C-alpha atoms as a printed R data frame, in Angstrom:
    type eleno elety resid chain resno       x       y      z
1   ATOM     1    CA   MET     A     1 218.983  62.786 22.588
2   ATOM     2    CA   SER     A     2 219.452  65.364 19.850
3   ATOM     3    CA   LEU     A     3 218.268  65.042 16.278
4   ATOM     4    CA   PHE     A     4 221.814  64.730 14.953
5   ATOM     5    CA   ASP     A     5 222.751  62.090 17.536
6   ATOM     6    CA   ASN     A     6 219.801  59.924 16.549
7   ATOM     7    CA   LEU     A     7 219.989  60.375 12.789
8   ATOM     8    CA   GLN     A     8 223.733  60.606 12.351
9   ATOM     9    CA   VAL     A     9 225.815  59.186 15.182
10  ATOM    10    CA   LYS     A    10 223.996  56.348 16.917
11  ATOM    11    CA   GLN     A    11 221.187  56.083 14.330
12  ATOM    12    CA   THR     A    12 219.227  54.003 16.868
13  ATOM    13    CA   GLU     A    13 215.771  55.344 16.048
14  ATOM    14    CA   LEU     A    14 216.635  55.581 12.374
15  ATOM    15    CA   ARG     A    15 217.316  51.837 12.193
16  ATOM    16    CA   ARG     A    16 214.474  50.854 14.503
17  ATOM    17    CA   THR     A    17 211.569  52.783 13.036
18  ATOM    18    CA   ILE     A    18 212.234  53.526  9.356
19  ATOM    19    CA   GLU     A    19 211.304  50.377  7.479
20  ATOM    20    CA   ASP     A    20 212.488  51.663  4.105
21  ATOM    21    CA   SER     A    21 216.109  50.539  3.949
22  ATOM    22    CA   ALA     A    22 216.803  52.814  0.972
23  ATOM    23    CA   LEU     A    23 215.616  55.831  2.969
24  ATOM    24    CA   ARG     A    24 217.772  54.790  5.926
25  ATOM    25    CA   THR     A    25 220.769  54.666  3.609
26  ATOM    26    CA   ARG     A    26 220.017  58.087  2.102
27  ATOM    27    CA   VAL     A    27 219.679  59.684  5.535
28  ATOM    28    CA   ALA     A    28 222.935  58.108  6.694
29  ATOM    29    CA   ARG     A    29 224.794  59.268  3.586
30  ATOM    30    CA   ALA     A    30 223.535  62.837  4.048
31  ATOM    31    CA   ARG     A    31 225.295  63.143  7.393
32  ATOM    32    CA   ALA     A    32 227.605  65.991  6.381
33  ATOM    33    CA   GLU     A    33 224.739  67.854  4.694
34  ATOM    34    CA   PHE     A    34 222.775  67.984  7.943
35  ATOM    35    CA   HIS     A    35 225.659  69.239 10.033
36  ATOM    36    CA   ASP     A    36 229.346  68.914  9.314
37  ATOM    37    CA   PRO     A    37 231.492  69.579 12.418
38  ATOM    38    CA   ASP     A    38 234.557  69.824 10.191
39  ATOM    39    CA   ARG     A    39 233.185  73.056  8.729
40  ATOM    40    CA   GLU     A    40 233.130  74.755 12.116
41  ATOM    41    CA   THR     A    41 235.913  77.188 12.975
42  ATOM    42    CA   ILE     A    42 237.213  78.451 16.297
43  ATOM    43    CA   ASP     A    43 235.088  81.571 15.814
44  ATOM    44    CA   ARG     A    44 231.676  80.364 17.003
45  ATOM    45    CA   THR     A    45 230.152  83.815 16.555
46  ATOM    46    CA   GLU     A    46 231.129  83.960 12.895
47  ATOM    47    CA   ASP     A    47 229.935  80.379 12.343
48  ATOM    48    CA   ALA     A    48 226.545  81.260 13.829
49  ATOM    49    CA   ARG     A    49 226.299  84.457 11.768
50  ATOM    50    CA   HIS     A    50 227.008  82.536  8.579
51  ATOM    51    CA   THR     A    51 224.448  79.850  9.449
52  ATOM    52    CA   SER     A    52 221.865  82.507 10.300
53  ATOM    53    CA   GLU     A    53 222.309  84.084  6.864
54  ATOM    54    CA   TRP     A    54 222.021  80.634  5.294
55  ATOM    55    CA   LEU     A    55 218.809  79.960  7.231
56  ATOM    56    CA   ARG     A    56 217.330  83.258  6.099
57  ATOM    57    CA   ALA     A    57 218.040  82.260  2.490
58  ATOM    58    CA   VAL     A    58 216.802  78.670  2.580
59  ATOM    59    CA   THR     A    59 213.511  79.614  4.280
60  ATOM    60    CA   THR     A    60 212.773  82.122  1.500
61  ATOM    61    CA   PRO     A    61 211.157  80.545 -1.598
62  ATOM    62    CA   ASP     A    62 213.073  80.891 -4.886
63  ATOM    63    CA   SER     A    63 215.967  82.586 -3.105
64  ATOM    64    CA   GLY     A    64 218.782  80.884 -4.982
65  ATOM    65    CA   GLN     A    65 221.099  77.900 -5.021
66  ATOM    66    CA   ASP     A    66 221.155  77.289 -1.253
67  ATOM    67    CA   ARG     A    67 217.382  76.902 -1.277
68  ATOM    68    CA   LYS     A    68 217.535  74.523 -4.259
69  ATOM    69    CA   ASP     A    69 220.243  72.443 -2.576
70  ATOM    70    CA   LEU     A    70 218.155  72.131  0.587
71  ATOM    71    CA   GLU     A    71 215.053  71.177 -1.391
72  ATOM    72    CA   ASP     A    72 217.095  68.461 -3.105
73  ATOM    73    CA   LEU     A    73 218.347  67.184  0.267
74  ATOM    74    CA   LEU     A    74 214.820  67.092  1.701
75  ATOM    75    CA   ASP     A    75 213.584  65.153 -1.329
76  ATOM    76    CA   ARG     A    76 216.256  62.545 -0.643
77  ATOM    77    CA   VAL     A    77 215.859  62.228  3.143
78  ATOM    78    CA   ASP     A    78 212.045  62.698  3.262
79  ATOM    79    CA   PRO     A    79 211.432  64.193  6.756
80  ATOM    80    CA   ARG     A    80 207.778  63.096  6.558
81  ATOM    81    CA   MET     A    81 209.003  59.572  7.285
82  ATOM    82    CA   TRP     A    82 211.242  60.411 10.232
83  ATOM    83    CA   PRO     A    83 210.250  58.808 13.538
84  ATOM    84    CA   ALA     A    84 208.881  60.972 16.322
85  ATOM    85    CA   ARG     A    85 211.684  59.728 18.549
86  ATOM    86    CA   ALA     A    86 214.283  61.218 16.216
87  ATOM    87    CA   SER     A    87 214.513  64.153 18.641
88  ATOM    88    CA   ALA     A    88 213.044  65.362 21.911
89  ATOM    89    CA   GLU     A    89 211.403  68.256 20.065
90  ATOM    90    CA   LEU     A    90 209.527  65.915 17.729
91  ATOM    91    CA   SER     A    91 208.701  63.481 20.522
92  ATOM    92    CA   THR     A    92 207.186  66.057 22.846
93  ATOM    93    CA   LEU     A    93 204.839  67.377 20.159
94  ATOM    94    CA   ALA     A    94 203.969  63.891 18.925
95  ATOM    95    CA   ALA     A    95 202.953  62.922 22.460
96  ATOM    96    CA   LYS     A    96 200.191  65.548 22.253
97  ATOM    97    CA   ASN     A    97 199.129  64.496 18.731
98  ATOM    98    CA   PRO     A    98 196.660  61.620 19.230
99  ATOM    99    CA   PRO     A    99 195.703  59.151 17.939
100 ATOM   100    CA   ASN     A   100 198.726  58.328 15.783
101 ATOM   101    CA   HIS     A   101 201.299  60.292 17.793
102 ATOM   102    CA   GLY     A   102 202.977  61.561 14.656
103 ATOM   103    CA   PRO     A   103 205.210  64.632 14.819
104 ATOM   104    CA   GLU     A   104 203.533  66.602 12.012
105 ATOM   105    CA   LEU     A   105 201.952  69.825 13.259
106 ATOM   106    CA   PRO     A   106 198.205  70.150 12.568
107 ATOM   107    CA   GLU     A   107 197.440  72.544  9.728
108 ATOM   108    CA   HIS     A   108 196.057  75.434 11.772
109 ATOM   109    CA   ASP     A   109 198.524  75.205 14.673
110 ATOM   110    CA   THR     A   110 201.623  77.360 15.063
111 ATOM   111    CA   ALA     A   111 204.920  76.038 16.428
112 ATOM   112    CA   ILE     A   112 207.753  78.215 17.709
113 ATOM   113    CA   LEU     A   113 211.200  76.631 18.011
114 ATOM   114    CA   ILE     A   114 213.669  78.676 20.043
115 ATOM   115    CA   SER     A   115 217.248  78.140 18.920
116 ATOM   116    CA   SER     A   116 220.527  79.004 20.554
117 ATOM   117    CA   ASP     A   117 222.813  81.181 18.465
118 ATOM   118    CA   THR     A   118 225.142  78.396 17.326
119 ATOM   119    CA   ASP     A   119 225.736  76.675 14.012
120 ATOM   120    CA   LYS     A   120 224.625  73.277 15.307
121 ATOM   121    CA   GLY     A   121 221.626  74.652 17.192
122 ATOM   122    CA   LEU     A   122 220.324  76.613 14.213
123 ATOM   123    CA   ARG     A   123 220.729  73.713 11.806
124 ATOM   124    CA   ALA     A   124 219.050  71.283 14.214
125 ATOM   125    CA   ALA     A   125 216.156  73.735 14.567
126 ATOM   126    CA   LEU     A   126 215.747  73.830 10.791
127 ATOM   127    CA   PHE     A   127 215.524  70.057 10.323
128 ATOM   128    CA   ASN     A   128 213.229  69.697 13.337
129 ATOM   129    CA   ALA     A   129 211.035  72.430 11.849
130 ATOM   130    CA   VAL     A   130 210.858  70.743  8.445
131 ATOM   131    CA   ALA     A   131 209.885  67.452 10.095
132 ATOM   132    CA   LEU     A   132 207.160  69.226 12.094
133 ATOM   133    CA   ALA     A   133 205.944  70.792  8.846
134 ATOM   134    CA   GLY     A   134 205.609  67.354  7.267
135 ATOM   135    CA   GLY     A   135 208.453  68.078  4.870
136 ATOM   136    CA   ASP     A   136 206.829  71.305  3.614
137 ATOM   137    CA   LEU     A   137 209.683  73.823  3.575
138 ATOM   138    CA   ASP     A   138 207.274  76.603  2.544
139 ATOM   139    CA   ARG     A   139 205.631  76.300  5.953
140 ATOM   140    CA   VAL     A   140 208.899  77.057  7.786
141 ATOM   141    CA   ARG     A   141 209.788  80.624  8.797
142 ATOM   142    CA   TYR     A   142 212.954  82.046 10.330
143 ATOM   143    CA   LEU     A   143 213.301  85.084 12.601
144 ATOM   144    CA   ALA     A   144 216.935  86.087 13.096
145 ATOM   145    CA   GLU     A   145 215.964  88.163 16.139
146 ATOM   146    CA   PRO     A   146 213.249  87.517 18.744
147 ATOM   147    CA   THR     A   147 210.317  89.821 18.090
148 ATOM   148    CA   ASP     A   148 206.597  90.108 18.676
149 ATOM   149    CA   ARG     A   149 206.166  89.771 14.882
150 ATOM   150    CA   VAL     A   150 205.910  86.037 15.511
151 ATOM   151    CA   ARG     A   151 202.168  86.606 15.846
152 ATOM   152    CA   GLN     A   152 202.030  87.212 12.070
153 ATOM   153    CA   GLU     A   153 203.101  83.624 11.354
154 ATOM   154    CA   ARG     A   154 199.965  81.719 12.276
155 ATOM   155    CA   GLY     A   155 199.891  78.178 10.968
156 ATOM   156    CA   LYS     A   156 203.653  78.150 10.415
157 ATOM   157    CA   VAL     A   157 206.633  76.486 12.063
158 ATOM   158    CA   VAL     A   158 208.766  79.402 13.208
159 ATOM   159    CA   ILE     A   159 212.444  79.174 14.133
160 ATOM   160    CA   VAL     A   160 213.466  82.010 16.436
161 ATOM   161    CA   ARG     A   161 217.160  82.665 17.008
162 ATOM   162    CA   LEU     A   162 217.835  83.869 20.553
163 ATOM   163    CA   PRO     A   163 221.299  85.491 20.717
164 ATOM   164    CA   GLY     A   164 223.019  85.142 24.086
165 ATOM   165    CA   LEU     A   165 221.013  82.102 25.190
166 ATOM   166    CA   ASP     A   166 224.055  79.894 25.743
167 ATOM   167    CA   THR     A   167 226.501  82.593 26.778
168 ATOM   168    CA   GLY     A   168 228.493  82.499 29.980
169 ATOM   169    CA   TYR     A   169 228.481  86.281 30.255
170 ATOM   170    CA   PRO     A   170 225.757  87.933 32.382
171 ATOM   171    CA   LYS     A   171 225.188  90.797 29.927
172 ATOM   172    CA   GLY     A   172 224.758  88.349 27.065
173 ATOM   173    CA   PHE     A   173 222.213  86.311 28.988
174 ATOM   174    CA   VAL     A   174 220.289  89.453 29.941
175 ATOM   175    CA   LYS     A   175 220.067  90.240 26.212
176 ATOM   176    CA   ALA     A   176 218.678  86.754 25.610
177 ATOM   177    CA   MET     A   177 216.081  87.234 28.337
178 ATOM   178    CA   ARG     A   178 214.989  90.551 26.856
179 ATOM   179    CA   GLY     A   179 214.578  88.750 23.564
180 ATOM   180    CA   LEU     A   180 212.533  86.067 25.290
181 ATOM   181    CA   GLY     A   181 210.280  88.801 26.669
182 ATOM   182    CA   SER     A   182 209.796  90.276 23.181
183 ATOM   183    CA   LEU     A   183 208.885  86.853 21.844
184 ATOM   184    CA   GLY     A   184 206.519  86.365 24.765
185 ATOM   185    CA   ARG     A   185 204.806  89.649 23.914
186 ATOM   186    CA   GLY     A   186 204.119  88.287 20.426
187 ATOM   187    CA   VAL     A   187 202.635  85.090 21.869
188 ATOM   188    CA   ASP     A   188 200.552  87.185 24.267
189 ATOM   189    CA   ARG     A   189 199.138  89.173 21.354
190 ATOM   190    CA   MET     A   190 198.259  85.933 19.582
191 ATOM   191    CA   LEU     A   191 196.376  84.792 22.678
192 ATOM   192    CA   LYS     A   192 194.694  88.185 22.993
193 ATOM   193    CA   GLU     A   193 193.422  88.134 19.408
194 ATOM   194    CA   ASP     A   194 191.892  84.646 19.424
195 ATOM   195    CA   ALA     A   195 190.740  81.972 21.828
196 ATOM   196    CA   ASP     A   196 193.951  80.018 21.318
197 ATOM   197    CA   VAL     A   197 195.848  78.022 23.933
198 ATOM   198    CA   ALA     A   198 199.638  78.195 24.228
199 ATOM   199    CA   PHE     A   199 201.398  74.920 24.998
200 ATOM   200    CA   PHE     A   200 204.953  75.138 26.313
201 ATOM   201    CA   HIS     A   201 206.796  71.905 25.463
202 ATOM   202    CA   LEU     A   202 209.831  71.886 27.718
203 ATOM   203    CA   SER     A   203 211.832  68.956 26.371
204 ATOM   204    CA   GLY     A   204 214.944  69.155 24.242
205 ATOM   205    CA   GLY     A   205 217.187  72.079 23.466
206 ATOM   206    CA   PHE     A   206 219.369  74.035 25.868
207 ATOM   207    CA   LYS     A   207 218.512  72.619 29.310
208 ATOM   208    CA   ALA     A   208 219.590  75.706 31.271
209 ATOM   209    CA   ALA     A   209 216.922  77.747 29.457
210 ATOM   210    CA   LEU     A   210 213.997  75.528 30.502
211 ATOM   211    CA   PRO     A   211 213.311  77.186 33.900
212 ATOM   212    CA   PHE     A   212 213.133  80.568 32.166
213 ATOM   213    CA   LEU     A   213 210.679  79.233 29.583
214 ATOM   214    CA   LEU     A   214 208.584  77.783 32.392
215 ATOM   215    CA   SER     A   215 208.597  81.183 34.102
216 ATOM   216    CA   LEU     A   216 207.538  82.847 30.850
217 ATOM   217    CA   GLY     A   217 204.656  80.392 30.689
218 ATOM   218    CA   GLU     A   218 203.640  81.415 34.203
219 ATOM   219    CA   ALA     A   219 203.736  85.088 33.261
220 ATOM   220    CA   LEU     A   220 201.602  84.538 30.155
221 ATOM   221    CA   ARG     A   221 199.195  82.383 32.131
222 ATOM   222    CA   SER     A   222 198.859  85.198 34.635
223 ATOM   223    CA   LEU     A   223 198.052  87.659 31.841
224 ATOM   224    CA   ARG     A   224 195.642  85.483 29.836
225 ATOM   225    CA   GLY     A   225 194.067  83.084 32.323
226 ATOM   226    CA   ARG     A   226 194.593  79.638 33.777
227 ATOM   227    CA   SER     A   227 193.128  77.735 30.824
228 ATOM   228    CA   ARG     A   228 195.039  79.620 28.106
229 ATOM   229    CA   VAL     A   229 198.607  78.524 28.864
230 ATOM   230    CA   ARG     A   230 199.790  75.005 29.721
231 ATOM   231    CA   ALA     A   231 203.216  73.379 29.977
232 ATOM   232    CA   PHE     A   232 204.373  69.812 29.302
233 ATOM   233    CA   ALA     A   233 207.521  67.701 29.449
234 ATOM   234    CA   LEU     A   234 208.257  64.206 28.193
235 ATOM   235    CA   HIS     A   235 208.374  61.302 30.608
236 ATOM   236    CA   GLU     A   236 211.894  60.268 29.616
237 ATOM   237    CA   LEU     A   237 211.835  56.857 31.333
238 ATOM   238    CA   SER     A   238 208.663  55.644 29.630
239 ATOM   239    CA   ARG     A   239 208.811  53.391 26.582
240 ATOM   240    CA   ASP     A   240 205.755  55.182 25.227
241 ATOM   241    CA   LEU     A   241 205.452  58.831 24.265
242 ATOM   242    CA   ILE     A   242 203.951  60.250 27.433
243 ATOM   243    CA   SER     A   243 203.847  63.971 28.102
244 ATOM   244    CA   ILE     A   244 203.398  65.116 31.692
245 ATOM   245    CA   GLU     A   245 201.638  68.385 32.433
246 ATOM   246    CA   LEU     A   246 203.725  70.695 34.590
247 ATOM   247    CA   PRO     A   247 202.361  72.976 37.313
248 ATOM   248    CA   LEU     A   248 202.219  76.672 36.465
249 ATOM   249    CA   ARG     A   249 201.657  79.392 39.004
250 ATOM   250    CA   PHE     A   250 199.030  82.061 38.440
251 ATOM   251    CA   LEU     A   251 200.047  85.504 39.646
252 ATOM   252    CA   SER     A   252 197.994  88.657 39.677
253 ATOM   253    CA   PRO     A   253 198.665  90.639 36.463
254 ATOM   254    CA   GLU     A   254 198.481  93.802 38.529
255 ATOM   255    CA   LEU     A   255 201.151  92.428 40.872
256 ATOM   256    CA   LEU     A   256 203.484  91.634 37.972
257 ATOM   257    CA   ARG     A   257 203.137  95.109 36.500
258 ATOM   258    CA   GLU     A   258 203.426  96.844 39.851
259 ATOM   259    CA   GLU     A   259 206.558  94.951 40.866
260 ATOM   260    CA   ILE     A   260 208.334  95.725 37.575
261 ATOM   261    CA   SER     A   261 207.117  99.316 37.403
262 ATOM   262    CA   GLY     A   262 209.870 101.908 37.390
263 ATOM   263    CA   ALA     A   263 212.668  99.536 36.376
264 ATOM   264    CA   ALA     A   264 215.417 101.337 34.479
265 ATOM   265    CA   GLU     A   265 217.104 100.009 31.341
266 ATOM   266    CA   ASP     A   266 220.003  98.695 33.451
267 ATOM   267    CA   GLY     A   267 217.562  96.853 35.709
268 ATOM   268    CA   THR     A   268 217.691  99.201 38.691
269 ATOM   269    CA   LEU     A   269 214.404  99.344 40.612
270 ATOM   270    CA   PRO     A   270 213.021 102.018 42.943
271 ATOM   271    CA   PRO     A   271 213.121 101.087 46.654
272 ATOM   272    CA   LYS     A   272 210.201  99.062 47.969
273 ATOM   273    CA   PRO     A   273 208.504  99.336 51.360
274 ATOM   274    CA   ALA     A   274 210.133  97.210 54.055
275 ATOM   275    CA   GLY     A   275 208.925  93.626 53.955
276 ATOM   276    CA   LYS     A   276 207.051  94.111 50.690
277 ATOM   277    CA   ALA     A   277 208.997  92.484 47.894
278 ATOM   278    CA   PRO     A   278 206.867  89.477 46.833
279 ATOM   279    CA   LEU     A   279 208.887  88.743 43.685
280 ATOM   280    CA   LEU     A   280 212.287  88.924 45.380
281 ATOM   281    CA   GLY     A   281 214.584  86.268 43.916
282 ATOM   282    CA   PHE     A   282 212.277  85.782 40.933
283 ATOM   283    CA   ALA     A   283 211.935  89.103 39.109
284 ATOM   284    CA   TYR     A   284 214.485  91.070 41.106
285 ATOM   285    CA   ASP     A   285 217.088  90.660 43.813
286 ATOM   286    CA   THR     A   286 219.347  92.766 45.981
287 ATOM   287    CA   GLY     A   287 222.505  94.119 44.393
288 ATOM   288    CA   GLU     A   288 226.071  93.672 45.567
289 ATOM   289    CA   ASP     A   289 225.544  96.204 48.357
290 ATOM   290    CA   GLY     A   290 222.682  94.104 49.724
291 ATOM   291    CA   LEU     A   291 220.325  97.078 49.568
292 ATOM   292    CA   ALA     A   292 219.524  98.259 46.050
293 ATOM   293    CA   LEU     A   293 217.117  96.148 44.004
294 ATOM   294    CA   LYS     A   294 217.979  95.052 40.470
295 ATOM   295    CA   LEU     A   295 216.120  92.938 37.965
296 ATOM   296    CA   THR     A   296 217.183  89.321 37.620
297 ATOM   297    CA   PRO     A   297 217.743  88.067 34.043
298 ATOM   298    CA   PHE     A   298 214.147  86.843 34.002
299 ATOM   299    CA   GLY     A   299 213.069  90.193 35.428
300 ATOM   300    CA   HIS     A   300 214.384  91.755 32.231
301 ATOM   301    CA   ALA     A   301 212.199  89.315 30.273
302 ATOM   302    CA   LEU     A   302 209.182  90.373 32.333
303 ATOM   303    CA   ARG     A   303 209.953  94.052 31.780
304 ATOM   304    CA   GLU     A   304 210.052  93.491 28.017
305 ATOM   305    CA   LEU     A   305 206.890  91.379 28.078
306 ATOM   306    CA   LEU     A   306 204.907  93.919 30.089
307 ATOM   307    CA   THR     A   307 206.141  97.075 28.368
308 ATOM   308    CA   LEU     A   308 203.444  98.563 26.161
309 ATOM   309    CA   LYS     A   309 204.904  99.021 22.688
310 ATOM   310    CA   PRO     A   310 203.348  99.794 19.298
311 ATOM   311    CA   GLU     A   311 202.539  96.666 17.318
312 ATOM   312    CA   THR     A   312 205.041  96.041 14.524
């Protein structure tokens, strides 16, 4: 169930877990300020662009009236008091936050929320991020494009817009996967610099993207070691907040690099010896002629992840 469904439409968790009736009323009355479907137009791209610009402004301190309006809204609706079950994103992190199972992110941890490039998705990411930050808007960051610069935001709650994530066009989805690879490179550099562990929480958001996030987790685990990357998903049928650890494969880093080596920008790969294509169907597949090899969408993510680039 999405954040807006719980807090605005059904309000099930809002009524059940927020004891302060005045706060419940304020949250309910702020419905249009969270997300107003009536403001959306038929041009989804333009709506998303406008919301992205708004997000950039409101996550910048002292940036103007939009920031002040959001601060006023947050004072009224007090995200610190929102229940963990207000959204899958909050629930899945709260399940790994013993002993109180609250959704607030520990001070030294970093959270990355990947958002689809839509008005509703971006706004939901913002309010989830503020709740994770314990209501502290100064702890929230926004990246309008996926980039390895995410590693510079330690201790923050980072919203990353991923253009093309929910597109029905192959080229658009390939762009999203390249962006995912760039983001993964930033996470990899964070893991390389310190003895951190990356937790992939695969609940909530755009369901079709979850297998690709799981695959990214496997790639990072292969690069940094079995104990450095783990993945979890909520047990959705349990009354309690229970997070189940998911299996992640460990592949040879040399194999990953070797199998992607030589891939062109359009995804074309050099021929491989007969019977030797261990990542067939995962990182690459045969083209329309049944002979030539081309990167799959996730193969493009791997290529971006594994490409050595100067740190930005």
